[in-house]
């Protein structure tokens, strides 16, 4: 072997070693960048068709966007140490009661001090005295100081009107869009004075028409007083939502925004 050949072989060996080290580093980085999402849902009841459709969509989205999902059907495992492992909590139609005291405290710390992010849907604002459980006042304040009053039990299509088009969750959406067959909740008051409203529902657009109305009716909002990124969607009853491009866009945008470092 002459000197030139030996020299070239040395360069190639060095390049291979560097490439291998870079690939290993890249693989390790990819592994550590996998985000963890906790989904809390009831696992039964009238919202199960929506939850099943949402979980099917979520698992597919997680595979495409480098995050893992843990699903819980009750709040008993939730402690401060447990929540430390999660970058995002999705309250997927799980109510604001039945939580053990220690789980409430851990969740309050998670939201108030902001180590992660939060997305809530629909049943999360069933606030009041229900099923023998008292009002969780902190959660009511988190949601804008509201108490549940009524809902469109028969469900209705409704037109959502965007107020904050600049919010990342609204990316790719028009100023108005229709969502099908939802239980539009009403509350004892509008949360608007205590939250940042991103969108409202046009109560004149309900089809079929309904006398269950609220007046000023926010349906997407965030509480900027909390350190955790957070957003709440008042709708989330019908599995048809997962066949609705506007809803799927909202859900994906919310996850991307919540998990962005």
PDB file of C-alpha atoms in Angstrom:
ATOM      1  CA  UNK A   1       0.000   0.000   0.000  1.00  0.00           C
ATOM      2  CA  UNK A   2       1.537   3.312  -1.024  1.00  0.00           C
ATOM      3  CA  UNK A   3       1.418   6.458   1.076  1.00  0.00           C
ATOM      4  CA  UNK A   4      -1.399   8.068  -0.957  1.00  0.00           C
ATOM      5  CA  UNK A   5      -3.670   5.036  -0.627  1.00  0.00           C
ATOM      6  CA  UNK A   6      -2.981   4.841   3.094  1.00  0.00           C
ATOM      7  CA  UNK A   7      -3.675   8.564   3.416  1.00  0.00           C
ATOM      8  CA  UNK A   8      -7.037   8.268   1.595  1.00  0.00           C
ATOM      9  CA  UNK A   9      -8.045   5.260   3.658  1.00  0.00           C
ATOM     10  CA  UNK A  10      -7.280   7.230   6.799  1.00  0.00           C
ATOM     11  CA  UNK A  11      -9.498  10.105   5.655  1.00  0.00           C
ATOM     12  CA  UNK A  12     -12.348   7.728   4.781  1.00  0.00           C
ATOM     13  CA  UNK A  13     -12.078   5.985   8.155  1.00  0.00           C
ATOM     14  CA  UNK A  14     -12.176   9.314   9.957  1.00  0.00           C
ATOM     15  CA  UNK A  15     -15.195  10.474   7.937  1.00  0.00           C
ATOM     16  CA  UNK A  16     -17.043   7.234   8.694  1.00  0.00           C
ATOM     17  CA  UNK A  17     -16.352   7.639  12.405  1.00  0.00           C
ATOM     18  CA  UNK A  18     -17.578  11.229  12.335  1.00  0.00           C
ATOM     19  CA  UNK A  19     -20.717  10.263  10.425  1.00  0.00           C
ATOM     20  CA  UNK A  20     -21.439   7.451  12.871  1.00  0.00           C
ATOM     21  CA  UNK A  21     -21.008   9.771  15.864  1.00  0.00           C
ATOM     22  CA  UNK A  22     -23.242  12.429  14.276  1.00  0.00           C
ATOM     23  CA  UNK A  23     -25.923   9.856  13.485  1.00  0.00           C
ATOM     24  CA  UNK A  24     -25.826   8.541  17.053  1.00  0.00           C
ATOM     25  CA  UNK A  25     -26.065  12.067  18.446  1.00  0.00           C
ATOM     26  CA  UNK A  26     -28.969  12.836  16.127  1.00  0.00           C
ATOM     27  CA  UNK A  27     -30.755   9.657  17.201  1.00  0.00           C
ATOM     28  CA  UNK A  28     -30.240  10.464  20.891  1.00  0.00           C
ATOM     29  CA  UNK A  29     -31.532  14.004  20.356  1.00  0.00           C
ATOM     30  CA  UNK A  30     -34.603  12.696  18.568  1.00  0.00           C
ATOM     31  CA  UNK A  31     -35.309  10.349  21.470  1.00  0.00           C
ATOM     32  CA  UNK A  32     -34.992  13.063  24.093  1.00  0.00           C
ATOM     33  CA  UNK A  33     -37.171  15.419  22.021  1.00  0.00           C
ATOM     34  CA  UNK A  34     -40.168  13.071  22.155  1.00  0.00           C
ATOM     35  CA  UNK A  35     -42.851  14.975  24.051  1.00  0.00           C
ATOM     36  CA  UNK A  36     -45.277  13.343  26.473  1.00  0.00           C
ATOM     37  CA  UNK A  37     -49.000  14.050  26.491  1.00  0.00           C
ATOM     38  CA  UNK A  38     -51.441  13.021  29.208  1.00  0.00           C
ATOM     39  CA  UNK A  39     -55.071  12.580  28.107  1.00  0.00           C
ATOM     40  CA  UNK A  40     -57.725  12.501  30.815  1.00  0.00           C
ATOM     41  CA  UNK A  41     -61.139  11.187  29.736  1.00  0.00           C
ATOM     42  CA  UNK A  42     -63.998   9.328  31.397  1.00  0.00           C
ATOM     43  CA  UNK A  43     -63.748   6.135  29.377  1.00  0.00           C
ATOM     44  CA  UNK A  44     -67.536   5.725  29.399  1.00  0.00           C
ATOM     45  CA  UNK A  45     -70.822   7.617  29.162  1.00  0.00           C
ATOM     46  CA  UNK A  46     -72.513   9.835  26.614  1.00  0.00           C
ATOM     47  CA  UNK A  47     -69.281  11.454  25.451  1.00  0.00           C
ATOM     48  CA  UNK A  48     -67.580   8.150  24.664  1.00  0.00           C
ATOM     49  CA  UNK A  49     -68.266   8.272  20.889  1.00  0.00           C
ATOM     50  CA  UNK A  50     -66.523  11.664  20.725  1.00  0.00           C
ATOM     51  CA  UNK A  51     -63.661  10.472  22.939  1.00  0.00           C
ATOM     52  CA  UNK A  52     -63.158   7.316  20.865  1.00  0.00           C
ATOM     53  CA  UNK A  53     -63.005   9.325  17.641  1.00  0.00           C
ATOM     54  CA  UNK A  54     -60.694  11.903  19.220  1.00  0.00           C
ATOM     55  CA  UNK A  55     -58.330   9.244  20.595  1.00  0.00           C
ATOM     56  CA  UNK A  56     -58.105   7.516  17.209  1.00  0.00           C
ATOM     57  CA  UNK A  57     -57.192  10.836  15.630  1.00  0.00           C
ATOM     58  CA  UNK A  58     -54.788  11.703  18.462  1.00  0.00           C
ATOM     59  CA  UNK A  59     -52.840   8.469  18.203  1.00  0.00           C
ATOM     60  CA  UNK A  60     -52.362   8.988  14.486  1.00  0.00           C
ATOM     61  CA  UNK A  61     -51.348  12.623  15.014  1.00  0.00           C
ATOM     62  CA  UNK A  62     -48.913  11.617  17.766  1.00  0.00           C
ATOM     63  CA  UNK A  63     -47.189   9.181  15.451  1.00  0.00           C
ATOM     64  CA  UNK A  64     -46.721  11.893  12.857  1.00  0.00           C
ATOM     65  CA  UNK A  65     -45.601  14.621  15.284  1.00  0.00           C
ATOM     66  CA  UNK A  66     -43.209  12.899  17.677  1.00  0.00           C
ATOM     67  CA  UNK A  67     -45.150  12.702  20.939  1.00  0.00           C
ATOM     68  CA  UNK A  68     -46.462   9.888  23.084  1.00  0.00           C
ATOM     69  CA  UNK A  69     -49.869   9.553  24.750  1.00  0.00           C
ATOM     70  CA  UNK A  70     -50.864   8.256  28.168  1.00  0.00           C
ATOM     71  CA  UNK A  71     -54.618   7.877  28.655  1.00  0.00           C
ATOM     72  CA  UNK A  72     -56.306   7.973  32.083  1.00  0.00           C
ATOM     73  CA  UNK A  73     -59.978   7.424  32.921  1.00  0.00           C
ATOM     74  CA  UNK A  74     -59.739   8.928  36.418  1.00  0.00           C
ATOM     75  CA  UNK A  75     -57.543  11.405  38.260  1.00  0.00           C
ATOM     76  CA  UNK A  76     -56.280   9.048  40.993  1.00  0.00           C
ATOM     77  CA  UNK A  77     -52.758   8.593  39.534  1.00  0.00           C
ATOM     78  CA  UNK A  78     -52.223  12.356  39.320  1.00  0.00           C
ATOM     79  CA  UNK A  79     -49.590  13.705  41.702  1.00  0.00           C
ATOM     80  CA  UNK A  80     -46.966  16.429  41.359  1.00  0.00           C
ATOM     81  CA  UNK A  81     -44.287  13.828  40.560  1.00  0.00           C
ATOM     82  CA  UNK A  82     -46.571  12.139  38.026  1.00  0.00           C
ATOM     83  CA  UNK A  83     -47.293  15.392  36.157  1.00  0.00           C
ATOM     84  CA  UNK A  84     -43.592  16.279  35.937  1.00  0.00           C
ATOM     85  CA  UNK A  85     -43.260  13.740  33.152  1.00  0.00           C
ATOM     86  CA  UNK A  86     -45.823  15.430  30.906  1.00  0.00           C
ATOM     87  CA  UNK A  87     -45.455  18.374  28.552  1.00  0.00           C
ATOM     88  CA  UNK A  88     -49.199  18.675  27.965  1.00  0.00           C
ATOM     89  CA  UNK A  89     -52.411  17.667  29.725  1.00  0.00           C
ATOM     90  CA  UNK A  90     -55.521  17.274  27.567  1.00  0.00           C
ATOM     91  CA  UNK A  91     -58.755  17.213  29.562  1.00  0.00           C
ATOM     92  CA  UNK A  92     -60.840  15.419  26.962  1.00  0.00           C
ATOM     93  CA  UNK A  93     -64.412  15.694  28.248  1.00  0.00           C
ATOM     94  CA  UNK A  94     -63.367  14.800  31.795  1.00  0.00           C
ATOM     95  CA  UNK A  95     -65.386  16.799  34.366  1.00  0.00           C
ATOM     96  CA  UNK A  96     -64.015  19.209  36.998  1.00  0.00           C
ATOM     97  CA  UNK A  97     -65.038  16.907  39.848  1.00  0.00           C
ATOM     98  CA  UNK A  98     -64.244  13.363  41.169  1.00  0.00           C
ATOM     99  CA  UNK A  99     -60.611  14.493  41.499  1.00  0.00           C
ATOM    100  CA  UNK A 100     -58.920  13.484  44.781  1.00  0.00           C
ATOM    101  CA  UNK A 101     -57.668  16.434  46.838  1.00  0.00           C
ATOM    102  CA  UNK A 102     -54.025  15.562  46.150  1.00  0.00           C
ATOM    103  CA  UNK A 103     -54.712  15.432  42.394  1.00  0.00           C
ATOM    104  CA  UNK A 104     -56.397  18.836  42.513  1.00  0.00           C
ATOM    105  CA  UNK A 105     -53.371  20.308  44.294  1.00  0.00           C
ATOM    106  CA  UNK A 106     -50.940  18.771  41.804  1.00  0.00           C
ATOM    107  CA  UNK A 107     -52.959  20.058  38.849  1.00  0.00           C
ATOM    108  CA  UNK A 108     -53.235  23.554  40.352  1.00  0.00           C
ATOM    109  CA  UNK A 109     -49.457  23.684  40.726  1.00  0.00           C
ATOM    110  CA  UNK A 110     -49.020  22.414  37.156  1.00  0.00           C
ATOM    111  CA  UNK A 111     -51.211  25.202  35.749  1.00  0.00           C
ATOM    112  CA  UNK A 112     -50.249  28.031  38.091  1.00  0.00           C
ATOM    113  CA  UNK A 113     -46.503  27.456  37.820  1.00  0.00           C
ATOM    114  CA  UNK A 114     -46.442  26.356  34.193  1.00  0.00           C
ATOM    115  CA  UNK A 115     -44.048  23.437  33.742  1.00  0.00           C
ATOM    116  CA  UNK A 116     -46.362  22.188  30.968  1.00  0.00           C
ATOM    117  CA  UNK A 117     -49.420  23.138  28.917  1.00  0.00           C
ATOM    118  CA  UNK A 118     -53.162  22.454  28.965  1.00  0.00           C
ATOM    119  CA  UNK A 119     -55.982  21.873  26.459  1.00  0.00           C
ATOM    120  CA  UNK A 120     -59.536  21.424  27.754  1.00  0.00           C
ATOM    121  CA  UNK A 121     -62.690  20.315  25.979  1.00  0.00           C
ATOM    122  CA  UNK A 122     -66.404  20.627  26.609  1.00  0.00           C
ATOM    123  CA  UNK A 123     -67.216  18.640  29.778  1.00  0.00           C
ATOM    124  CA  UNK A 124     -64.309  20.331  31.580  1.00  0.00           C
ATOM    125  CA  UNK A 125     -66.612  23.304  32.329  1.00  0.00           C
ATOM    126  CA  UNK A 126     -69.431  21.285  33.901  1.00  0.00           C
ATOM    127  CA  UNK A 127     -68.860  23.490  36.934  1.00  0.00           C
ATOM    128  CA  UNK A 128     -71.165  23.483  39.932  1.00  0.00           C
ATOM    129  CA  UNK A 129     -72.460  20.948  42.457  1.00  0.00           C
ATOM    130  CA  UNK A 130     -72.772  17.657  40.563  1.00  0.00           C
ATOM    131  CA  UNK A 131     -73.162  14.013  41.558  1.00  0.00           C
ATOM    132  CA  UNK A 132     -72.522  14.820  45.200  1.00  0.00           C
ATOM    133  CA  UNK A 133     -69.318  16.748  44.503  1.00  0.00           C
ATOM    134  CA  UNK A 134     -68.940  20.450  45.391  1.00  0.00           C
ATOM    135  CA  UNK A 135     -67.823  23.218  43.063  1.00  0.00           C
ATOM    136  CA  UNK A 136     -64.059  23.304  42.500  1.00  0.00           C
ATOM    137  CA  UNK A 137     -63.667  27.042  42.909  1.00  0.00           C
ATOM    138  CA  UNK A 138     -60.092  27.235  41.642  1.00  0.00           C
ATOM    139  CA  UNK A 139     -61.121  25.498  38.424  1.00  0.00           C
ATOM    140  CA  UNK A 140     -64.083  27.834  38.024  1.00  0.00           C
ATOM    141  CA  UNK A 141     -61.722  30.797  38.373  1.00  0.00           C
ATOM    142  CA  UNK A 142     -59.315  29.183  35.899  1.00  0.00           C
ATOM    143  CA  UNK A 143     -62.180  28.990  33.400  1.00  0.00           C
ATOM    144  CA  UNK A 144     -63.138  32.628  33.924  1.00  0.00           C
ATOM    145  CA  UNK A 145     -65.285  32.510  37.069  1.00  0.00           C
ATOM    146  CA  UNK A 146     -68.185  30.607  35.502  1.00  0.00           C
ATOM    147  CA  UNK A 147     -70.800  28.119  36.705  1.00  0.00           C
ATOM    148  CA  UNK A 148     -72.588  25.743  34.337  1.00  0.00           C
ATOM    149  CA  UNK A 149     -76.222  26.665  33.715  1.00  0.00           C
ATOM    150  CA  UNK A 150     -77.694  24.849  30.715  1.00  0.00           C
ATOM    151  CA  UNK A 151     -76.981  23.167  27.378  1.00  0.00           C
ATOM    152  CA  UNK A 152     -78.628  22.246  24.094  1.00  0.00           C
ATOM    153  CA  UNK A 153     -79.439  18.649  24.928  1.00  0.00           C
ATOM    154  CA  UNK A 154     -80.727  17.868  21.435  1.00  0.00           C
ATOM    155  CA  UNK A 155     -77.472  19.277  19.966  1.00  0.00           C
ATOM    156  CA  UNK A 156     -77.290  21.844  17.178  1.00  0.00           C
ATOM    157  CA  UNK A 157     -74.997  22.980  14.396  1.00  0.00           C
ATOM    158  CA  UNK A 158     -73.479  26.370  15.168  1.00  0.00           C
ATOM    159  CA  UNK A 159     -71.266  28.960  13.501  1.00  0.00           C
ATOM    160  CA  UNK A 160     -68.098  29.895  15.359  1.00  0.00           C
ATOM    161  CA  UNK A 161     -66.864  33.460  14.863  1.00  0.00           C
ATOM    162  CA  UNK A 162     -63.150  34.086  15.325  1.00  0.00           C
ATOM    163  CA  UNK A 163     -62.228  37.133  17.413  1.00  0.00           C
ATOM    164  CA  UNK A 164     -58.445  36.728  17.616  1.00  0.00           C
ATOM    165  CA  UNK A 165     -57.296  35.717  14.150  1.00  0.00           C
ATOM    166  CA  UNK A 166     -53.652  36.169  15.153  1.00  0.00           C
ATOM    167  CA  UNK A 167     -53.668  33.394  17.752  1.00  0.00           C
ATOM    168  CA  UNK A 168     -51.644  30.353  16.573  1.00  0.00           C
ATOM    169  CA  UNK A 169     -54.612  28.056  17.179  1.00  0.00           C
ATOM    170  CA  UNK A 170     -56.494  29.916  14.426  1.00  0.00           C
ATOM    171  CA  UNK A 171     -53.845  29.243  11.763  1.00  0.00           C
ATOM    172  CA  UNK A 172     -55.409  28.211   8.462  1.00  0.00           C
ATOM    173  CA  UNK A 173     -58.985  28.905   9.570  1.00  0.00           C
ATOM    174  CA  UNK A 174     -61.489  31.349   8.176  1.00  0.00           C
ATOM    175  CA  UNK A 175     -63.155  34.058  10.231  1.00  0.00           C
ATOM    176  CA  UNK A 176     -66.275  31.884  10.532  1.00  0.00           C
ATOM    177  CA  UNK A 177     -66.806  28.140  10.398  1.00  0.00           C
ATOM    178  CA  UNK A 178     -69.598  25.731  11.247  1.00  0.00           C
ATOM    179  CA  UNK A 179     -69.316  22.928  13.785  1.00  0.00           C
ATOM    180  CA  UNK A 180     -71.928  20.162  13.776  1.00  0.00           C
ATOM    181  CA  UNK A 181     -74.221  18.619  16.383  1.00  0.00           C
ATOM    182  CA  UNK A 182     -72.793  20.006  19.588  1.00  0.00           C
ATOM    183  CA  UNK A 183     -74.101  20.542  23.121  1.00  0.00           C
ATOM    184  CA  UNK A 184     -73.470  24.268  23.347  1.00  0.00           C
ATOM    185  CA  UNK A 185     -73.098  25.006  27.079  1.00  0.00           C
ATOM    186  CA  UNK A 186     -74.331  28.190  28.728  1.00  0.00           C
ATOM    187  CA  UNK A 187     -73.045  29.619  32.004  1.00  0.00           C
ATOM    188  CA  UNK A 188     -74.234  31.982  34.717  1.00  0.00           C
ATOM    189  CA  UNK A 189     -72.050  34.685  33.169  1.00  0.00           C
ATOM    190  CA  UNK A 190     -69.664  35.251  30.300  1.00  0.00           C
ATOM    191  CA  UNK A 191     -66.031  34.425  31.165  1.00  0.00           C
ATOM    192  CA  UNK A 192     -64.908  37.331  28.963  1.00  0.00           C
ATOM    193  CA  UNK A 193     -63.889  39.759  31.760  1.00  0.00           C
ATOM    194  CA  UNK A 194     -61.463  37.173  33.179  1.00  0.00           C
ATOM    195  CA  UNK A 195     -60.053  35.427  30.104  1.00  0.00           C
ATOM    196  CA  UNK A 196     -58.821  36.179  26.606  1.00  0.00           C
ATOM    197  CA  UNK A 197     -61.606  35.201  24.197  1.00  0.00           C
ATOM    198  CA  UNK A 198     -60.439  33.737  20.893  1.00  0.00           C
ATOM    199  CA  UNK A 199     -63.826  32.867  19.392  1.00  0.00           C
ATOM    200  CA  UNK A 200     -67.562  32.904  20.129  1.00  0.00           C
ATOM    201  CA  UNK A 201     -70.627  31.111  18.793  1.00  0.00           C
ATOM    202  CA  UNK A 202     -73.347  32.922  16.850  1.00  0.00           C
ATOM    203  CA  UNK A 203     -76.489  31.828  18.692  1.00  0.00           C
ATOM    204  CA  UNK A 204     -78.632  32.946  15.744  1.00  0.00           C
ATOM    205  CA  UNK A 205     -76.910  30.296  13.631  1.00  0.00           C
ATOM    206  CA  UNK A 206     -78.111  27.292  15.655  1.00  0.00           C
ATOM    207  CA  UNK A 207     -79.731  24.647  13.471  1.00  0.00           C
ATOM    208  CA  UNK A 208     -82.185  23.542  14.631  1.00  0.00           C
ATOM    209  CA  UNK A 209     -82.918  26.795  16.419  1.00  0.00           C
ATOM    210  CA  UNK A 210     -82.736  26.772  20.203  1.00  0.00           C
ATOM    211  CA  UNK A 211     -84.027  28.917  23.041  1.00  0.00           C
ATOM    212  CA  UNK A 212     -81.024  27.894  25.163  1.00  0.00           C
ATOM    213  CA  UNK A 213     -78.968  31.061  24.833  1.00  0.00           C
ATOM    214  CA  UNK A 214     -76.413  33.074  26.712  1.00  0.00           C
ATOM    215  CA  UNK A 215     -75.978  36.357  24.829  1.00  0.00           C
ATOM    216  CA  UNK A 216     -72.231  36.989  24.774  1.00  0.00           C
ATOM    217  CA  UNK A 217     -71.152  33.388  24.248  1.00  0.00           C
ATOM    218  CA  UNK A 218     -67.391  32.708  24.101  1.00  0.00           C
ATOM    219  CA  UNK A 219     -66.475  29.160  23.070  1.00  0.00           C
ATOM    220  CA  UNK A 220     -62.674  29.294  22.747  1.00  0.00           C
ATOM    221  CA  UNK A 221     -60.565  31.109  25.299  1.00  0.00           C
ATOM    222  CA  UNK A 222     -57.304  31.149  27.211  1.00  0.00           C
ATOM    223  CA  UNK A 223     -56.452  32.399  30.693  1.00  0.00           C
ATOM    224  CA  UNK A 224     -53.348  34.601  30.405  1.00  0.00           C
ATOM    225  CA  UNK A 225     -52.938  34.893  34.199  1.00  0.00           C
ATOM    226  CA  UNK A 226     -51.628  31.310  34.354  1.00  0.00           C
ATOM    227  CA  UNK A 227     -48.007  30.412  33.606  1.00  0.00           C
ATOM    228  CA  UNK A 228     -49.001  27.243  31.771  1.00  0.00           C
ATOM    229  CA  UNK A 229     -50.033  27.695  28.159  1.00  0.00           C
ATOM    230  CA  UNK A 230     -53.726  26.900  28.198  1.00  0.00           C
ATOM    231  CA  UNK A 231     -56.737  26.865  25.926  1.00  0.00           C
ATOM    232  CA  UNK A 232     -60.305  25.693  26.363  1.00  0.00           C
ATOM    233  CA  UNK A 233     -62.768  24.588  23.662  1.00  0.00           C
ATOM    234  CA  UNK A 234     -66.397  24.631  24.802  1.00  0.00           C
ATOM    235  CA  UNK A 235     -67.479  22.189  22.087  1.00  0.00           C
ATOM    236  CA  UNK A 236     -66.580  18.491  22.051  1.00  0.00           C
ATOM    237  CA  UNK A 237     -69.678  16.320  22.107  1.00  0.00           C
ATOM    238  CA  UNK A 238     -70.220  14.785  18.682  1.00  0.00           C
ATOM    239  CA  UNK A 239     -67.834  12.378  16.920  1.00  0.00           C
ATOM    240  CA  UNK A 240     -68.802  14.258  13.751  1.00  0.00           C
ATOM    241  CA  UNK A 241     -66.325  16.910  14.869  1.00  0.00           C
ATOM    242  CA  UNK A 242     -63.459  14.593  13.959  1.00  0.00           C
ATOM    243  CA  UNK A 243     -64.836  14.532  10.403  1.00  0.00           C
ATOM    244  CA  UNK A 244     -64.942  18.339  10.314  1.00  0.00           C
ATOM    245  CA  UNK A 245     -61.815  19.985   8.836  1.00  0.00           C
ATOM    246  CA  UNK A 246     -62.133  23.139  10.970  1.00  0.00           C
ATOM    247  CA  UNK A 247     -62.217  21.152  14.212  1.00  0.00           C
ATOM    248  CA  UNK A 248     -59.320  18.907  13.215  1.00  0.00           C
ATOM    249  CA  UNK A 249     -57.302  21.998  12.295  1.00  0.00           C
ATOM    250  CA  UNK A 250     -58.097  23.580  15.668  1.00  0.00           C
ATOM    251  CA  UNK A 251     -57.074  20.449  17.555  1.00  0.00           C
ATOM    252  CA  UNK A 252     -53.819  20.049  15.650  1.00  0.00           C
ATOM    253  CA  UNK A 253     -52.967  23.736  15.967  1.00  0.00           C
ATOM    254  CA  UNK A 254     -53.652  23.635  19.702  1.00  0.00           C
ATOM    255  CA  UNK A 255     -51.338  20.665  20.225  1.00  0.00           C
ATOM    256  CA  UNK A 256     -48.564  22.199  18.112  1.00  0.00           C
ATOM    257  CA  UNK A 257     -48.840  25.489  20.017  1.00  0.00           C
ATOM    258  CA  UNK A 258     -48.990  23.800  23.409  1.00  0.00           C
ATOM    259  CA  UNK A 259     -45.942  21.600  22.760  1.00  0.00           C
ATOM    260  CA  UNK A 260     -43.805  24.307  21.177  1.00  0.00           C
ATOM    261  CA  UNK A 261     -40.859  25.124  23.404  1.00  0.00           C
TER     262      UNK A 261
END
